[in-house]
CSV table of N, CA and C in Angstrom, one decimal:
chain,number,residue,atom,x,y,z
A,1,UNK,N,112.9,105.0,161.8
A,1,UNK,CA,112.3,103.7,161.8
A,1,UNK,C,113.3,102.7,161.2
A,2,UNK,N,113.3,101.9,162.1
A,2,UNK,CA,114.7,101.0,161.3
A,2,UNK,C,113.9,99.3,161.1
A,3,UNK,N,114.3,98.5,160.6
A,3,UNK,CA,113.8,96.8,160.1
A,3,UNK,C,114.1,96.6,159.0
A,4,UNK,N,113.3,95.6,158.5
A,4,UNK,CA,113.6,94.8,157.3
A,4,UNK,C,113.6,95.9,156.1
A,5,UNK,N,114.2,95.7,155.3
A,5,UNK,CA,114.2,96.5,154.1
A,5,UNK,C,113.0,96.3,153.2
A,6,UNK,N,111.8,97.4,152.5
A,6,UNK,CA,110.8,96.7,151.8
A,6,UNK,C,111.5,95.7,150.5
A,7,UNK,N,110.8,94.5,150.6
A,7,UNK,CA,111.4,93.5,149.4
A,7,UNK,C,110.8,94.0,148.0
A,8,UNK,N,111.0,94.1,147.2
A,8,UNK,CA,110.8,94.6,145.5
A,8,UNK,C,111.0,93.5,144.5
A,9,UNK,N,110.1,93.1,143.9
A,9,UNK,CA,111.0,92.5,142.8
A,9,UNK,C,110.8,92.8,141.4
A,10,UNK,N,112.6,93.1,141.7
A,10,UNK,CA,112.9,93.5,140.3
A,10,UNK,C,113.2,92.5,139.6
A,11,UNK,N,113.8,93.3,138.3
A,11,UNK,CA,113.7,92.3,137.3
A,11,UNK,C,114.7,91.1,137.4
A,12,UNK,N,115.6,91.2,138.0
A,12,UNK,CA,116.4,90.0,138.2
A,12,UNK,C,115.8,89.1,138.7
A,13,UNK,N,115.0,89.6,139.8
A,13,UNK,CA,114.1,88.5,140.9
A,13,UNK,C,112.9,87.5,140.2
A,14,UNK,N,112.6,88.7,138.7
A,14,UNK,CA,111.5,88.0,138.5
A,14,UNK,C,112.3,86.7,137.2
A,15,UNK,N,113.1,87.1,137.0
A,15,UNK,CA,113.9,86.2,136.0
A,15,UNK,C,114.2,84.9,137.1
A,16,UNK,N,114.5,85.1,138.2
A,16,UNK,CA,114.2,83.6,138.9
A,16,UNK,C,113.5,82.9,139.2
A,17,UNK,N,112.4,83.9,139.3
A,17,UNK,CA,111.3,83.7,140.0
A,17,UNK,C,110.6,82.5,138.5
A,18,UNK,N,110.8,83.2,137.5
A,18,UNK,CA,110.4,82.7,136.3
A,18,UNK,C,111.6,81.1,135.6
A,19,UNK,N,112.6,81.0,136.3
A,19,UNK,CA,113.4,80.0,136.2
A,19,UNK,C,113.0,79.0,137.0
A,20,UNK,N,112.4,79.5,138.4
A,20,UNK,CA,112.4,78.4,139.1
A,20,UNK,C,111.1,78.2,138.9
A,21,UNK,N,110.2,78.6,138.5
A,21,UNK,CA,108.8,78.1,138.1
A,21,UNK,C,108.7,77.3,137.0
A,22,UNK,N,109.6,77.3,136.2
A,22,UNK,CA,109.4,76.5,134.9
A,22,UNK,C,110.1,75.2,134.9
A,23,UNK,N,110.6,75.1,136.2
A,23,UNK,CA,111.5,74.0,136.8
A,23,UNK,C,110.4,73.1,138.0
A,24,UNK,N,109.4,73.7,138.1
A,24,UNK,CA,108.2,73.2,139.1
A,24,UNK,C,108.1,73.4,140.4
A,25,UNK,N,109.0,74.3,140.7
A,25,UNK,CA,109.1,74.7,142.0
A,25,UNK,C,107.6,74.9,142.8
A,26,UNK,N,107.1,75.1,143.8
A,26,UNK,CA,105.5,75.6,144.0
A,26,UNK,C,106.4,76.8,144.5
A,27,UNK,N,105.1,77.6,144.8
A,27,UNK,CA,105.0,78.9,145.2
A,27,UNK,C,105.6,78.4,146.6
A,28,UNK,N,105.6,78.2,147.4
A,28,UNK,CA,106.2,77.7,148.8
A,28,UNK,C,107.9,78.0,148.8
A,29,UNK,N,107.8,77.1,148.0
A,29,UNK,CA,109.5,77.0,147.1
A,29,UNK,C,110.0,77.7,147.0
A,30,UNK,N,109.5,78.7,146.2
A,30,UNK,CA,110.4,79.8,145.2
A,30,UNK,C,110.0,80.9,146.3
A,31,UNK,N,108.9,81.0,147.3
A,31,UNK,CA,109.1,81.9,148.4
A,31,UNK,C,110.4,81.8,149.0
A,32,UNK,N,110.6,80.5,149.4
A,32,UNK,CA,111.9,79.9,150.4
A,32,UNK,C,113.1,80.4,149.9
A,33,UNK,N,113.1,80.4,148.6
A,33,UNK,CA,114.6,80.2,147.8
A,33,UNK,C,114.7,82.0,147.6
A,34,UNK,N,113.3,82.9,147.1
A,34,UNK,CA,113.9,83.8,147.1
A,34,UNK,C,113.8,84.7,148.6
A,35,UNK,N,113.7,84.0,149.8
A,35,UNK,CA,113.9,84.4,151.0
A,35,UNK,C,112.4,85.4,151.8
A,36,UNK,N,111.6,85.3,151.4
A,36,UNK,CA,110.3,85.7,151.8
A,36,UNK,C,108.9,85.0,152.0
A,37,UNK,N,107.9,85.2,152.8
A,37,UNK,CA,106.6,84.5,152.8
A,37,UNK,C,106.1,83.8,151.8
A,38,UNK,N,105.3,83.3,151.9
A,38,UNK,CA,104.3,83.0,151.0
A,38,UNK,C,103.2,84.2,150.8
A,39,UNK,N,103.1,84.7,151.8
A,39,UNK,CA,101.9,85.5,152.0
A,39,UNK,C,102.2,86.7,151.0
A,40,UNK,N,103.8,87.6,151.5
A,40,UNK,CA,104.5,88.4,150.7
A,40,UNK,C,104.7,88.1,148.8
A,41,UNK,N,105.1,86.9,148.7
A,41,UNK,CA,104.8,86.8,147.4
A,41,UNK,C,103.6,86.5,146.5
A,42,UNK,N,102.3,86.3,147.3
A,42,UNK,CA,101.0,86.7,146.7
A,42,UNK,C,101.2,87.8,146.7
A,43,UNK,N,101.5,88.9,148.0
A,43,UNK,CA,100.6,90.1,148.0
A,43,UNK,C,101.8,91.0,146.6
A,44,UNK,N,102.7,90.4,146.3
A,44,UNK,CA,103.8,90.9,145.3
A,44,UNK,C,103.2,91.1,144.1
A,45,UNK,N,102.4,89.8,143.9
A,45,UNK,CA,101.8,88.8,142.3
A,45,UNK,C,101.0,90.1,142.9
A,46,UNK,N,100.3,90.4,143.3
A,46,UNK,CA,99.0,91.5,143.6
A,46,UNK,C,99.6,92.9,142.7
A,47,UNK,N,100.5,93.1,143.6
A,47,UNK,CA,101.7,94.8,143.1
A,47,UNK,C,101.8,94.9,141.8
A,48,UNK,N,102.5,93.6,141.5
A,48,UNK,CA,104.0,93.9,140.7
A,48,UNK,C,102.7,93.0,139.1
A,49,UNK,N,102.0,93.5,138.4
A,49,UNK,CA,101.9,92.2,137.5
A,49,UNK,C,103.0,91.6,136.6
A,50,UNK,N,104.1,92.0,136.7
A,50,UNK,CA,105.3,91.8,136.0
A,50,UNK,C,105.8,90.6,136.5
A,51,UNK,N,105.7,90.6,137.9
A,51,UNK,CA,106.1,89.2,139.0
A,51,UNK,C,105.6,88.7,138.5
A,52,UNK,N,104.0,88.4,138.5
A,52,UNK,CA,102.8,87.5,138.5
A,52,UNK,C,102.7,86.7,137.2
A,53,UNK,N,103.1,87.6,135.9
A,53,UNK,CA,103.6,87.4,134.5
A,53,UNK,C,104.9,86.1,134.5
A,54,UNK,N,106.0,86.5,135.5
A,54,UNK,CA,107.3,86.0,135.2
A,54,UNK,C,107.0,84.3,136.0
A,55,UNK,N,106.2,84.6,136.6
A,55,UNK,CA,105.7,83.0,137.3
A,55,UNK,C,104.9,82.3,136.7
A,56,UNK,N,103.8,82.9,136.2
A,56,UNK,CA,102.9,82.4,135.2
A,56,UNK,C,103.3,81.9,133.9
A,57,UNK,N,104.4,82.8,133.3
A,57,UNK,CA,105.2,82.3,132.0
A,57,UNK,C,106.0,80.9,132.2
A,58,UNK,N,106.7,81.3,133.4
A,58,UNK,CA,107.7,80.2,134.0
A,58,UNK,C,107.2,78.5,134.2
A,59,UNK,N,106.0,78.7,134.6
A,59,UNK,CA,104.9,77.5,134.7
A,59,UNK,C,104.8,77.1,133.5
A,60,UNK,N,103.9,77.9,132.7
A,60,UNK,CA,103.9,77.6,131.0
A,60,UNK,C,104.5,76.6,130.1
A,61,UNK,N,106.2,77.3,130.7
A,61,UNK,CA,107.1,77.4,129.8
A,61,UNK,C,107.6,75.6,130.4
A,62,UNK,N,107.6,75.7,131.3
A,62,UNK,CA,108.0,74.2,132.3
A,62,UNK,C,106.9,73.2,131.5
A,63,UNK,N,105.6,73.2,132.0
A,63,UNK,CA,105.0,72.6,131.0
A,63,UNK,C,105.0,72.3,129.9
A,64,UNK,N,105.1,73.1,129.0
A,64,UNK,CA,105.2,72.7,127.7
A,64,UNK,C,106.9,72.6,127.3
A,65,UNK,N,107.5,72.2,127.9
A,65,UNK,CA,109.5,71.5,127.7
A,65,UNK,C,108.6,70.3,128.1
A,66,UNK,N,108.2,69.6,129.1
A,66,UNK,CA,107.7,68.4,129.6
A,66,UNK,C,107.1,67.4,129.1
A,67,UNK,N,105.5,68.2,128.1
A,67,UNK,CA,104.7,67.8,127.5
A,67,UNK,C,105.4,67.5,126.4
A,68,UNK,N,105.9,68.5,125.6
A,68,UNK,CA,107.1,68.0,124.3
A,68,UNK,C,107.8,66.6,124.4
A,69,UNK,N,108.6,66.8,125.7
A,69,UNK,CA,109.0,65.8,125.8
A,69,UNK,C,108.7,64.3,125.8
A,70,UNK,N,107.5,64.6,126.4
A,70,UNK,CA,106.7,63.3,127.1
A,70,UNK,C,106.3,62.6,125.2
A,71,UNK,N,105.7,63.8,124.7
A,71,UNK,CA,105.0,63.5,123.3
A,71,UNK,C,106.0,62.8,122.4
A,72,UNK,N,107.3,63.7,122.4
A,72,UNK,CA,108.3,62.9,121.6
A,72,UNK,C,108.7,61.1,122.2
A,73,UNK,N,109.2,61.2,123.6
A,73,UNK,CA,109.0,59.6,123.8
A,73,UNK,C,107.8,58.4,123.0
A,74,UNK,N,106.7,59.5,123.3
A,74,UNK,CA,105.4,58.7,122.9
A,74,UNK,C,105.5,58.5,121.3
A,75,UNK,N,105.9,59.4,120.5
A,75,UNK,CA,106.2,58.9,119.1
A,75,UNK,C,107.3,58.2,118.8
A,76,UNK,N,108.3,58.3,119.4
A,76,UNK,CA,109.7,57.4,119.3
A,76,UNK,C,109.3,56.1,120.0
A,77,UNK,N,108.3,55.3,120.4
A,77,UNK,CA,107.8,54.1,121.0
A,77,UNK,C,108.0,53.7,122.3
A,78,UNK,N,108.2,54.9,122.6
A,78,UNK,CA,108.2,54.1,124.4
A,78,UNK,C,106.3,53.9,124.9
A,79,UNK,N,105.9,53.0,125.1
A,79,UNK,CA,105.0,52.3,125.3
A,79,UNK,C,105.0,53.0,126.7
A,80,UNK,N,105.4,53.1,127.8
A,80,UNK,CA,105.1,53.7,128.9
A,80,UNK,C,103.9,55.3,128.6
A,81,UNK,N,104.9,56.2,127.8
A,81,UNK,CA,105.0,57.2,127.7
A,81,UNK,C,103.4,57.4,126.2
A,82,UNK,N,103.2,56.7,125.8
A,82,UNK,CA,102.1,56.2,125.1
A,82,UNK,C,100.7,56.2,125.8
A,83,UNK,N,101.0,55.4,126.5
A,83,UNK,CA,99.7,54.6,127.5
A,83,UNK,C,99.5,56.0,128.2
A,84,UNK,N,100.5,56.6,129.2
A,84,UNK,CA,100.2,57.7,130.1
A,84,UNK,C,99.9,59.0,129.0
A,85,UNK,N,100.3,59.5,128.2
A,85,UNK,CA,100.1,60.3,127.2
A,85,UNK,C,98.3,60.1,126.9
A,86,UNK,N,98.2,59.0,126.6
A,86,UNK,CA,96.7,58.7,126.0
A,86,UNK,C,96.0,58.9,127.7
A,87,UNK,N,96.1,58.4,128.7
A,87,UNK,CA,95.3,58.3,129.5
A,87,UNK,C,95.2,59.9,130.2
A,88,UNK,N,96.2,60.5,129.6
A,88,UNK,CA,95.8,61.7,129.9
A,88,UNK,C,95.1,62.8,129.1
A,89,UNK,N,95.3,62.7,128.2
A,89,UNK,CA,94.7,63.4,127.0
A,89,UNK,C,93.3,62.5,126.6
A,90,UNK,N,93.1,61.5,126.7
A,90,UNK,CA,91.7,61.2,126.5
A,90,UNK,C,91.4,60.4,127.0
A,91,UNK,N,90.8,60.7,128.4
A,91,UNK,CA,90.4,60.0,129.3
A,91,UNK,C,89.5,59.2,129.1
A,92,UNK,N,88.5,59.9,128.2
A,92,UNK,CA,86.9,59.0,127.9
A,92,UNK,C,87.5,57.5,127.9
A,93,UNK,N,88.3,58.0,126.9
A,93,UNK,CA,88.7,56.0,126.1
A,93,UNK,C,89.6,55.8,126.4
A,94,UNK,N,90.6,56.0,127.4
A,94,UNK,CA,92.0,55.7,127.6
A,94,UNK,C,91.9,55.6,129.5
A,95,UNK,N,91.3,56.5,129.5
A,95,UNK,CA,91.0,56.6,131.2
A,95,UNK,C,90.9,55.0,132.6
A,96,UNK,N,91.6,55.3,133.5
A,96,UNK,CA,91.3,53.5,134.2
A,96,UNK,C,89.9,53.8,135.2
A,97,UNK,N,89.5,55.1,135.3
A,97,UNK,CA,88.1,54.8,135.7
A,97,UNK,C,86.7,54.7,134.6
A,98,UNK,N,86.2,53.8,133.9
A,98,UNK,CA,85.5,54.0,132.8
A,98,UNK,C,84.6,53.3,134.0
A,99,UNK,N,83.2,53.7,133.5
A,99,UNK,CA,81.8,53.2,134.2
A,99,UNK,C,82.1,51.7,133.3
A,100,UNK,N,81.0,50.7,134.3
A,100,UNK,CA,81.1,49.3,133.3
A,100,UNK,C,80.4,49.8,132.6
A,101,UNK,N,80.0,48.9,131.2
A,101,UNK,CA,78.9,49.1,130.6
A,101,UNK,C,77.5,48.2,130.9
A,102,UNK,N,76.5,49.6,130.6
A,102,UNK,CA,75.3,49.1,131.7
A,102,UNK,C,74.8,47.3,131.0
A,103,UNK,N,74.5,46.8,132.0
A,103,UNK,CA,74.3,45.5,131.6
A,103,UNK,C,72.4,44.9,131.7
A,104,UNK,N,71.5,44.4,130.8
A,104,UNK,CA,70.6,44.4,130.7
A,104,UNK,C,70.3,43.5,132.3
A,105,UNK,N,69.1,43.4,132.7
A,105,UNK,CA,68.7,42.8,133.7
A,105,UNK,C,67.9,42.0,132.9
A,106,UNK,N,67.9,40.9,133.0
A,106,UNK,CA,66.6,39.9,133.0
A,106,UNK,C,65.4,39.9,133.6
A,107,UNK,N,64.4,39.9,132.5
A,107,UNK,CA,63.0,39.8,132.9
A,107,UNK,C,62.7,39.2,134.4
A,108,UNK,N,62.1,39.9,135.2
A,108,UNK,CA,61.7,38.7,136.3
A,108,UNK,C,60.5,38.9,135.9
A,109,UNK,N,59.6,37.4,136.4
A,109,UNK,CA,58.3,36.5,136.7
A,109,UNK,C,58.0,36.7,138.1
A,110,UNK,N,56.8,37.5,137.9
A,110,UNK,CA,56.1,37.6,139.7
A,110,UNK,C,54.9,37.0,139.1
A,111,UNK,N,54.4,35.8,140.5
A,111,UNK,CA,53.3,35.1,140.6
A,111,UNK,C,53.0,34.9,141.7
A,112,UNK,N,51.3,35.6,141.3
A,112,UNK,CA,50.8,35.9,142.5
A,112,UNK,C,49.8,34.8,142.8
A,113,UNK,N,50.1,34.3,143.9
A,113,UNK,CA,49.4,32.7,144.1
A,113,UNK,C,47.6,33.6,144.5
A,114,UNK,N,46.6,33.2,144.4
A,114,UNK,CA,45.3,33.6,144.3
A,114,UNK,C,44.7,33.5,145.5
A,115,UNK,N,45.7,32.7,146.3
A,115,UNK,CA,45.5,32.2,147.7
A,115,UNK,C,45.8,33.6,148.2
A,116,UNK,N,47.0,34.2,148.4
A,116,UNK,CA,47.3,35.6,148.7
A,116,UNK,C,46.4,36.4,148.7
A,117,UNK,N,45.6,36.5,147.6
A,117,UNK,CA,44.9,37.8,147.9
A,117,UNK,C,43.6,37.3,149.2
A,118,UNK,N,43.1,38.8,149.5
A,118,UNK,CA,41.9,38.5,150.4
A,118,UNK,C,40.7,39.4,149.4
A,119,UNK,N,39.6,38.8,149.8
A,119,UNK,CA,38.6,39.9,149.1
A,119,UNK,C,38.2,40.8,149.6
C-alpha cells in the first residue's frame, strides 16, 4: 500500500506549532504552514495531548506578551492604550454599550369626563 506518509507530530512540529500560536496564527494557519487539514490537526490535538498542550501554551503565551504590553503602554501614558485597556477589563464602567439610566416618567392625569360613562 503506497500514499501519503502517516503525519506525526513530533516534538519539533509541536515547538512550531507552539511558535506560531503564540504569534496568533488560527488553527487554519498553522494547519496551512505545517502542511495538513484542519480536520487532521484536530483529530492530532485528539492523539497527541502534547500537540494540544504545545498550541494551548502557545496561545497563552501570545496573550499574555500582548496584554503586558498593552498594560505597560497603559502605565507609561499612552491614553489610547488606557481607554482600550479599561474598556476591556471593566466593561460595567468603561464599556461604550452602558444601558441609559432609567429615567422617571411623569405622573399622568386621566379625566374621565361623566358624560363618558353610560349607566
Amino acid at each position: 500500500m503506497s500514499g501519503r506518509p502517516k503525519w506525526l507530530p513530533t516534538a519539533s512540529i509541536c515547538n512550531q506549532a507552539n511558535e506560531m500560536a503564540s504569534r496568533g496564527l488560527t488553527v487554519s494557519q498553522i494547519a496551512d504552514c505545517l502542511g495538513i487539514s484542519e480536520s487532521t490537526l484536530y483529530g492530532k490535538q485528539n492523539e497527541y495531548i502534547e500537540f494540544l498542550e504545545a498550541i494551548k501554551k502557545g496561545r497563552a503565551e501570545g496573550l499574555n506578551q500582548v496584554s503586558n504590553a498593552l498594560f505597560e503602554k497603559a502605565i507609561d501614558g499612552n491614553v489610547t492604550a488606557m481607554i482600550y485597556f479599561l474598556k476591556v477589563r471593566d466593561r460595567e464602567n468603561w464599556g461604550e454599550n452602558q444601558p441609559e439610566p432609567l429615567r422617571e416618567i411623569p405622573p399622568i392625569n386621566i379625566i374621565v369626563d361623566s358624560r363618558a360613562v353610560q349607566s
